[in-house]
Tab-separated table of C-alpha atoms in Angstrom:
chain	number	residue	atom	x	y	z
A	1	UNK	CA	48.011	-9.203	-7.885
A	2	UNK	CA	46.606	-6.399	-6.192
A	3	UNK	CA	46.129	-2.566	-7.683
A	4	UNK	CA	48.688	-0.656	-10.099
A	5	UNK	CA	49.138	3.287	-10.123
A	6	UNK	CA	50.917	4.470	-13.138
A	7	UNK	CA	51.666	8.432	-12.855
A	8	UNK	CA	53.257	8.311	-16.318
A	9	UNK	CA	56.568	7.231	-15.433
A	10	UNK	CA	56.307	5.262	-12.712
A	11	UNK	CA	54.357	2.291	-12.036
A	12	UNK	CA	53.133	1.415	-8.253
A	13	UNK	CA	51.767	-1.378	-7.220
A	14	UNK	CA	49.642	-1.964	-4.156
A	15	UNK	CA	48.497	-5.824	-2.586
A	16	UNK	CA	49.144	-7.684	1.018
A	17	UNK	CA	52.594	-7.121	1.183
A	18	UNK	CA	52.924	-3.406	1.078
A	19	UNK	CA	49.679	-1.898	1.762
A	20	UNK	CA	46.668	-2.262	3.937
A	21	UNK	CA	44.940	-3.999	0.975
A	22	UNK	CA	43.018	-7.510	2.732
A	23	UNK	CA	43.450	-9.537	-0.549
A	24	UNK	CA	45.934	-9.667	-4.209
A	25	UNK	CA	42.577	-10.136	-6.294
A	26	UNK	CA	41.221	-7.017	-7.604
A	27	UNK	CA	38.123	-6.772	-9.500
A	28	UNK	CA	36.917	-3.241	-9.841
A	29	UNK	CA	38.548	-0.136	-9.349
A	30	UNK	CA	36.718	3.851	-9.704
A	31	UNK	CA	38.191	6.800	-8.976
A	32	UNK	CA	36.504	9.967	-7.550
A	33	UNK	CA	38.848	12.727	-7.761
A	34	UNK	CA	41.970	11.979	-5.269
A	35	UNK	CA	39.930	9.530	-3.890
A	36	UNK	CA	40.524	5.627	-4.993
A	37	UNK	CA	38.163	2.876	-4.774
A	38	UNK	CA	39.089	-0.746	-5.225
A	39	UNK	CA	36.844	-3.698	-4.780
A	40	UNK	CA	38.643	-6.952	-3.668
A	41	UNK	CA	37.524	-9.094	-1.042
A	42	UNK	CA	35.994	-5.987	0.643
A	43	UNK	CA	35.657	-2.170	-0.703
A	44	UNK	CA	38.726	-0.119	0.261
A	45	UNK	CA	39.350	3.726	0.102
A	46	UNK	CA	42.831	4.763	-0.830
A	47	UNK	CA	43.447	8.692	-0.331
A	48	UNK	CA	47.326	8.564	-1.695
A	49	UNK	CA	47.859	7.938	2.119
A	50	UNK	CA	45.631	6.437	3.917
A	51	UNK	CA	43.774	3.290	3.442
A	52	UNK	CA	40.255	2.732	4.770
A	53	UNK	CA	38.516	-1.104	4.494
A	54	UNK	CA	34.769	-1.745	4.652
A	55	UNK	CA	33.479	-5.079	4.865
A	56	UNK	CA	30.672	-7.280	6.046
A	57	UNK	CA	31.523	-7.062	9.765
A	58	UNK	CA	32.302	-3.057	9.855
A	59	UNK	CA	29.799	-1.149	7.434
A	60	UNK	CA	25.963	-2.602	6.027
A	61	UNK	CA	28.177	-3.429	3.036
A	62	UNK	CA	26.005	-6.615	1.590
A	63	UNK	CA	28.453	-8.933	0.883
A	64	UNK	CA	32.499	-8.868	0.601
A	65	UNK	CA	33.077	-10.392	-2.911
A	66	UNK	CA	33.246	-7.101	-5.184
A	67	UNK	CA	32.551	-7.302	-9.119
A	68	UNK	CA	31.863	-3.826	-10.167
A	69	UNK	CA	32.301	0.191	-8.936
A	70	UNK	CA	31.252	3.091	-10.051
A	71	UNK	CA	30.746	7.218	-8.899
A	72	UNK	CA	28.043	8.744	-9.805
A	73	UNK	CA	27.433	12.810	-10.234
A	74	UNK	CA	26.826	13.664	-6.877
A	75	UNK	CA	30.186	11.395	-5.556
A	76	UNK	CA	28.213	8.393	-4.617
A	77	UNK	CA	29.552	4.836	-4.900
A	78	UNK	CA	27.862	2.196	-6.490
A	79	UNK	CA	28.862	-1.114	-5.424
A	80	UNK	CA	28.006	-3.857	-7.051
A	81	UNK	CA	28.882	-7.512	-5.629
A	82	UNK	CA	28.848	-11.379	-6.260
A	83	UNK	CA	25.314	-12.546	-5.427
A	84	UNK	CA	24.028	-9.672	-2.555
A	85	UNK	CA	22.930	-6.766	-5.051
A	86	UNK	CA	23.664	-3.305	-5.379
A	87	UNK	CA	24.735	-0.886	-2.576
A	88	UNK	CA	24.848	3.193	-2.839
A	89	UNK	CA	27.144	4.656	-0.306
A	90	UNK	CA	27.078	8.619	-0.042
A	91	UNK	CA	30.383	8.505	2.497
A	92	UNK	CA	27.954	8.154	5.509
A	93	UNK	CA	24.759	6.334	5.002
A	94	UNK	CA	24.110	2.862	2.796
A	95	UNK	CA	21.466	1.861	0.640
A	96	UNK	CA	20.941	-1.713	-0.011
A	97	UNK	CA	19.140	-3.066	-3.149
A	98	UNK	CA	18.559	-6.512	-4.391
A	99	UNK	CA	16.143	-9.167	-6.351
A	100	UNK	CA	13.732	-8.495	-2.994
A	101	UNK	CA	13.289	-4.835	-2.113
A	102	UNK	CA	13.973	-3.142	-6.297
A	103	UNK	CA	13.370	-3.475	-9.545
A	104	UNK	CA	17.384	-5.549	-9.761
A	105	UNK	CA	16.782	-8.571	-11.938
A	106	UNK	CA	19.499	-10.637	-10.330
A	107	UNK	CA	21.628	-10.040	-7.379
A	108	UNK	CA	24.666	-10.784	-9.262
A	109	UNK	CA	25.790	-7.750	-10.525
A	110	UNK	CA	28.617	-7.435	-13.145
A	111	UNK	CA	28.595	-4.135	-14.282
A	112	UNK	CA	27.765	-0.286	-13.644
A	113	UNK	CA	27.855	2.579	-16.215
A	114	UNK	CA	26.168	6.207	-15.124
A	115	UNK	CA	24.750	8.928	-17.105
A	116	UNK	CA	23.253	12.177	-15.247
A	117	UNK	CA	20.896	10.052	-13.102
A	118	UNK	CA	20.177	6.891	-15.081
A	119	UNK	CA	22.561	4.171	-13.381
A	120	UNK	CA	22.431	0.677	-15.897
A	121	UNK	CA	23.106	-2.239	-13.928
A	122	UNK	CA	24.253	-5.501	-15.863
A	123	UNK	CA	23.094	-8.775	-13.816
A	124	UNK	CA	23.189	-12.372	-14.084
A	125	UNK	CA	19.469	-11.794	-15.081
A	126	UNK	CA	19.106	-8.808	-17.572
A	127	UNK	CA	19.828	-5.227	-17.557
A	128	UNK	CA	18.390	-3.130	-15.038
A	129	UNK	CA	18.059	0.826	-15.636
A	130	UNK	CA	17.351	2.770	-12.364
A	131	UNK	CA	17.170	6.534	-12.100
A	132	UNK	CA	17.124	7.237	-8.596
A	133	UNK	CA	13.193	6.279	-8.072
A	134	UNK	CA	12.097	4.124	-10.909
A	135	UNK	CA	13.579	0.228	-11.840
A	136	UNK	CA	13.116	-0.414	-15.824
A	137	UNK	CA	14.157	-4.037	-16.314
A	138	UNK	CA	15.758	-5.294	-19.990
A	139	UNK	CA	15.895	-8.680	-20.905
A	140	UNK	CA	15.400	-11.487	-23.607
A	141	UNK	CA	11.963	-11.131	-23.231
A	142	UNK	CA	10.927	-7.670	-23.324
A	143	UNK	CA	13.925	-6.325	-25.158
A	144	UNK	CA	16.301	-6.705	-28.218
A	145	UNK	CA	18.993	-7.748	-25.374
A	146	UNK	CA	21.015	-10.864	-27.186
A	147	UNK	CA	21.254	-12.204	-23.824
A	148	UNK	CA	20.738	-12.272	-19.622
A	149	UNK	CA	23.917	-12.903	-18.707
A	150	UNK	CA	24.893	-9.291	-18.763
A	151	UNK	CA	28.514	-8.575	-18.456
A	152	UNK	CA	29.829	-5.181	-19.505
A	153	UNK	CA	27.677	-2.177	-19.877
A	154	UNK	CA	28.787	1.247	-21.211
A	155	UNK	CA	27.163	4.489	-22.503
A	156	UNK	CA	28.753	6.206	-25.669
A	157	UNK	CA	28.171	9.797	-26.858
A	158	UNK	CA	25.062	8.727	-28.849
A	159	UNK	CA	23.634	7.821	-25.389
A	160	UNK	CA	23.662	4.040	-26.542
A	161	UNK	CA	23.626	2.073	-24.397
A	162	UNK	CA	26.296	-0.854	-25.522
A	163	UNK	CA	25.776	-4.480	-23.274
A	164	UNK	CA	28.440	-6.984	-23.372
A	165	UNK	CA	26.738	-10.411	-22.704
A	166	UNK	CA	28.077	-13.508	-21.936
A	167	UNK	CA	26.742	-15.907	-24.560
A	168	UNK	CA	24.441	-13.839	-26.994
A	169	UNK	CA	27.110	-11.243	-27.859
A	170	UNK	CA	27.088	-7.836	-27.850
A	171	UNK	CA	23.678	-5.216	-27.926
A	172	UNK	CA	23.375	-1.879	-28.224
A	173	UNK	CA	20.036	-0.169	-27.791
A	174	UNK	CA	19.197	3.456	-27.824
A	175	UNK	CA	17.665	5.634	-25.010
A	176	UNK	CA	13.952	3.669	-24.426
A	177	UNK	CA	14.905	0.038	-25.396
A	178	UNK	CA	14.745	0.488	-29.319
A	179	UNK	CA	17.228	-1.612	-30.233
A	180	UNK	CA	19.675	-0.293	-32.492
A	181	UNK	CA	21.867	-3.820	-33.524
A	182	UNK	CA	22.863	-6.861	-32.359
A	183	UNK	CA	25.864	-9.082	-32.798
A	184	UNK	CA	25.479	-12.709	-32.091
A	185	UNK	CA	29.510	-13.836	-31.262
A	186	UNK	CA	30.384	-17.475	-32.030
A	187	UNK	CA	30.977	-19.470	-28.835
A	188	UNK	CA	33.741	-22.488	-28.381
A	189	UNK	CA	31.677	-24.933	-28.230
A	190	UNK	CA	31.626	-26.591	-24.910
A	191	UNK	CA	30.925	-23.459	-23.297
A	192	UNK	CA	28.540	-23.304	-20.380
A	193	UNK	CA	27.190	-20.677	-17.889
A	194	UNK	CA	28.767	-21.751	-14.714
């Protein structure tokens, strides 16, 4: 467990034993220049040398269990956790946003891809576009999306947006919702949403 640095040559790992790291399971890690994020049971900021942790008892972080990370333009971190939303941190100040207070469908968050200032959010519940003021919310039922359960989201160099869902296969959609195909995948059977 934990996170791997490979320089080309070398590889380097990081977890409990040799590092400040509070946890071996590593979910999501972004890079902003020299800068390392890695989300784990907490967020933590790796520099090359020093290793800064924020969690639910030192910083308005929502919750601890990390799914997804991503730096926008402007070097903000989206974080995006296991049941507790979305949170924006600039380096200083937090911004919290959930099911309650936004446009998020779900406050399970699984994924985060960013183009200029469109961040697309993939939830438990649909696919949530946000562009710094407005919420635009995909789903089954106003969309071509295959299905809710949202799991992987990335932007190509078509600007389509491609979502990865976790039993209706995979979407991809064009700027504005028009859907642009759809692949239904064959599940095992026995397969359930947990």
């Amino acid at each position: 467990g934990g996170v791997a640095k490979f320089d080309g040559i070398i590889w380097t790992t990081y977890d409990t034993k040799n590092s400040e790291m509070p946890d071996d399971e590593v979910l999501a890690v972004a890079a902003d220049g020299d800068i390392i994020w890695i989300g784990t049971w907490g967020l933590m900021k790796f520099d090359g040398t020093n290793w800064t942790e924020y969690n639910e008892s030192n910083s308005p972080l929502p919750y601890n269990r990390i799914y997804t990370l991503a730096v926008d333009g402007n070097d903000n971190l989206w974080i995006g956790t296991y049941g507790s939303g979305l949170a924006e941190f600039d380096g200083a100040n937090w911004t919290i946003y959930n099911s309650v207070n936004s446009g998020l469908p779900h406050d399970l968050v699984n994924s985060l891809a960013i183009e200029g200032s469109n961040k697309w959010i993939g939830t438990w519940g649909g696919l949530a576009q946000f562009d710094g003021s407005n919420w635009t919310r995909y789903d089954t039922s106003n969309s071509g999306l295959p299905d809710n359960w949202v799991f992987a989201v990335a932007i190509d160099n078509s600007d389509n947006i491609w979502s990865g869902t976790g039993l209706g296969g995979l979407g991809a959609y064009r700027e504005g919702g028009v859907r642009i195909r759809c692949h239904q995948v064959r599940r095992p059977t026995g397969r359930r949403r947990p």
